[in-house]
Amino acid sequence: ISALGPGDLDALPDRPARHVHAASYYLMSPHFRDALPDAFRRFRAAGTTTSLDTNWDPEERWDLRAVLAETDYFLPNAAELTAIARSPILDRAIDQLGESGCSVVVKRGDRGGVARVAGTGMTVLRTPPVDFVDAVGAGDTFNAGFLAGLLLGRGPASALAMAVIAGRK
C-alpha cells in the first residue's frame, strides 16, 4: 500500500468501476493520500461512487477534511469515528462527520452497526450467533457487505444489515 503514488491514481480512467473503495488510508504514502481527494472528485464526476476506511491514525491527527468532502460513504469503526470527531458520543460524532457531505457507516463489532445515509439514521443491533475465532478482516468484510448491498440495488438499511451479518462471519 505504501508503495503507491499519485501516478497510480492518475493512470486510472475517470470511471474505473461503478464504485471505488480506498482502505487503510493511514498506511498509504503521504503523496498518495494527498492525491486521493482529486482522484475521488474525478471518479465521482464520471458517475462512480466512492468510499473510505481509514483504520487507526498512528499519529492521531485525523485530518480527513479534503478526502471526506469527496467521499460518498465513510466506513470507520466506532473508536475511529469518536477519535476523528474528538467526541465520545457516537451520535454527535456521526452528525459531525456527516457535515462533510458523506454518509457515515459505523462498525460496532458484536453490537452491530449504525449509519446515517442521506440524513437518515439506521441501526442494526442484533447479529446471528457465531463461534468467534478471530476478528482479523471483520471490518473489511463489513465494508464489503455494505458496499455489495448498495451495488446490488438494496437500500441503505438492507445494506447495513448485510454488512453486520458479513462482518460477523
Coordinates of C-alpha atoms in Angstrom, one line a residue:
I1 CA 0.0 0.0 0.0
S2 CA 2.7 2.5 0.9
A3 CA 4.4 1.9 -2.4
L4 CA 1.5 3.5 -4.4
G5 CA 2.0 7.1 -5.5
P6 CA -0.1 9.8 -7.2
G7 CA 0.9 8.5 -10.7
D8 CA -1.0 5.2 -9.9
L9 CA -4.2 7.2 -9.4
D10 CA -3.6 9.4 -12.5
A11 CA -3.2 6.2 -14.6
L12 CA -6.8 5.1 -13.7
P13 CA -9.6 6.0 -16.1
D14 CA -12.1 8.6 -15.0
R15 CA -14.6 5.8 -14.3
P16 CA -12.6 2.8 -13.3
A17 CA -15.6 1.0 -11.8
R18 CA -19.1 1.7 -10.5
H19 CA -17.6 2.1 -7.1
V20 CA -14.1 2.8 -5.8
H21 CA -13.2 1.9 -2.2
A22 CA -9.9 3.1 -0.5
A23 CA -8.8 1.2 2.6
S24 CA -6.0 1.5 5.0
Y25 CA -5.7 5.3 4.5
Y26 CA -3.0 5.7 7.1
L27 CA -0.8 3.0 5.5
M28 CA -0.8 4.9 2.2
S29 CA 2.2 7.2 1.4
P30 CA 1.5 10.8 2.2
H31 CA 1.8 11.7 -1.5
F32 CA -0.9 9.1 -2.4
R33 CA -3.2 10.4 0.4
D34 CA -2.7 13.9 -0.8
A35 CA -3.7 12.9 -4.3
L36 CA -6.8 10.8 -3.3
P37 CA -9.3 13.7 -2.9
D38 CA -8.6 14.9 -6.5
A39 CA -8.9 11.3 -7.8
F40 CA -12.2 10.7 -5.9
R41 CA -13.5 14.0 -7.3
R42 CA -12.6 12.9 -10.8
F43 CA -14.2 9.5 -10.3
R44 CA -17.4 11.0 -8.8
A45 CA -17.7 13.5 -11.7
A46 CA -17.8 10.4 -14.0
G47 CA -20.5 8.7 -12.0
T48 CA -18.5 6.5 -9.8
T49 CA -19.4 6.3 -6.0
T50 CA -16.5 6.3 -3.5
S51 CA -15.9 5.0 0.0
L52 CA -13.1 5.2 2.5
D53 CA -12.0 3.2 5.5
T54 CA -9.0 4.8 7.4
N55 CA -8.0 2.3 10.1
W56 CA -6.3 3.9 13.1
D57 CA -4.2 7.1 12.6
P58 CA -0.9 6.2 14.3
E59 CA -0.2 10.0 14.7
E60 CA -3.8 10.6 15.9
R61 CA -4.1 13.7 13.7
W62 CA -7.2 12.5 11.9
D63 CA -7.1 15.2 9.2
L64 CA -9.6 13.9 6.7
R65 CA -11.5 17.0 5.6
A66 CA -10.3 17.0 2.0
V67 CA -10.9 13.4 1.3
L68 CA -14.2 13.2 3.1
A69 CA -15.5 16.1 1.0
E70 CA -15.1 13.7 -2.0
T71 CA -16.3 10.5 -0.3
D72 CA -19.8 9.1 -0.6
Y73 CA -19.5 6.6 2.2
F74 CA -17.2 6.8 5.2
L75 CA -16.8 3.4 7.0
P76 CA -14.9 3.8 10.3
N77 CA -15.3 1.7 13.4
A78 CA -16.8 3.4 16.5
A79 CA -13.4 4.1 18.1
E80 CA -12.0 5.6 14.9
L81 CA -15.1 7.8 14.5
T82 CA -15.1 9.2 18.0
A83 CA -11.4 9.9 17.8
I84 CA -11.8 11.7 14.5
A85 CA -14.7 13.8 15.8
R86 CA -13.0 14.2 19.1
S87 CA -16.3 13.4 20.8
P88 CA -17.0 10.2 22.8
I89 CA -20.7 10.5 21.9
L90 CA -21.3 8.3 18.9
D91 CA -24.4 10.1 17.6
R92 CA -22.7 13.5 17.9
A93 CA -19.6 12.1 16.0
I94 CA -21.8 10.8 13.2
D95 CA -23.5 14.1 12.9
Q96 CA -20.2 16.0 12.8
L97 CA -18.6 13.7 10.2
G98 CA -21.8 13.8 8.1
E99 CA -21.5 17.6 7.9
S100 CA -18.6 16.9 5.5
G101 CA -21.2 15.7 3.0
C102 CA -20.6 12.0 3.2
S103 CA -22.8 9.2 4.5
V104 CA -21.3 7.6 7.7
V105 CA -21.5 3.9 8.3
V106 CA -20.0 2.7 11.6
K107 CA -18.8 -0.8 12.6
R108 CA -19.7 -1.6 16.2
G109 CA -18.3 -5.2 16.4
D110 CA -20.7 -7.5 18.2
R111 CA -23.1 -4.5 18.8
G112 CA -23.9 -4.4 15.0
G113 CA -23.7 -1.2 13.1
V114 CA -25.1 2.3 12.8
A115 CA -25.3 4.6 9.8
R116 CA -26.5 8.0 8.7
V117 CA -27.2 7.9 4.9
A118 CA -28.7 10.9 3.2
G119 CA -29.6 12.3 6.6
T120 CA -31.5 9.2 7.7
G121 CA -30.2 7.3 10.7
M122 CA -30.4 3.5 10.9
T123 CA -29.2 0.8 13.4
V124 CA -28.7 -2.9 13.1
L125 CA -28.3 -4.3 16.7
R126 CA -28.6 -8.0 16.5
T127 CA -26.4 -10.3 14.7
P128 CA -26.7 -14.0 14.2
P129 CA -24.8 -16.1 16.8
V130 CA -21.4 -17.2 15.6
D131 CA -18.5 -19.1 17.0
F132 CA -15.9 -16.4 17.4
V133 CA -12.5 -17.3 16.1
D134 CA -10.6 -14.1 15.1
A135 CA -11.6 -10.6 14.4
V136 CA -9.0 -10.0 11.7
G137 CA -10.7 -8.9 8.5
A138 CA -14.1 -8.4 10.1
G139 CA -14.1 -4.7 9.4
D140 CA -13.2 -5.2 5.7
T141 CA -15.9 -7.9 5.4
F142 CA -18.4 -5.5 7.0
N143 CA -17.4 -2.9 4.4
A144 CA -17.7 -5.5 1.6
G145 CA -21.2 -6.5 2.8
F146 CA -22.4 -2.9 2.9
L147 CA -21.0 -1.9 -0.5
A148 CA -22.2 -5.2 -2.1
G149 CA -25.7 -4.4 -0.8
L150 CA -25.6 -0.9 -2.3
L151 CA -24.3 -2.2 -5.6
L152 CA -27.0 -4.8 -5.7
G153 CA -29.5 -2.1 -5.5
R154 CA -30.6 -2.6 -1.9
G155 CA -31.4 0.3 0.2
P156 CA -29.0 1.6 2.9
A157 CA -30.8 -0.2 5.7
S158 CA -30.7 -3.5 3.9
A159 CA -27.0 -2.9 3.0
L160 CA -26.3 -2.2 6.7
A161 CA -27.9 -5.5 7.7
M162 CA -25.8 -7.3 5.1
A163 CA -22.7 -5.6 6.5
V164 CA -23.4 -6.6 10.0
I165 CA -24.0 -10.2 9.0
A166 CA -21.0 -10.3 6.8
G167 CA -18.7 -8.8 9.5
R168 CA -19.8 -11.5 12.0
K169 CA -19.0 -14.5 9.8

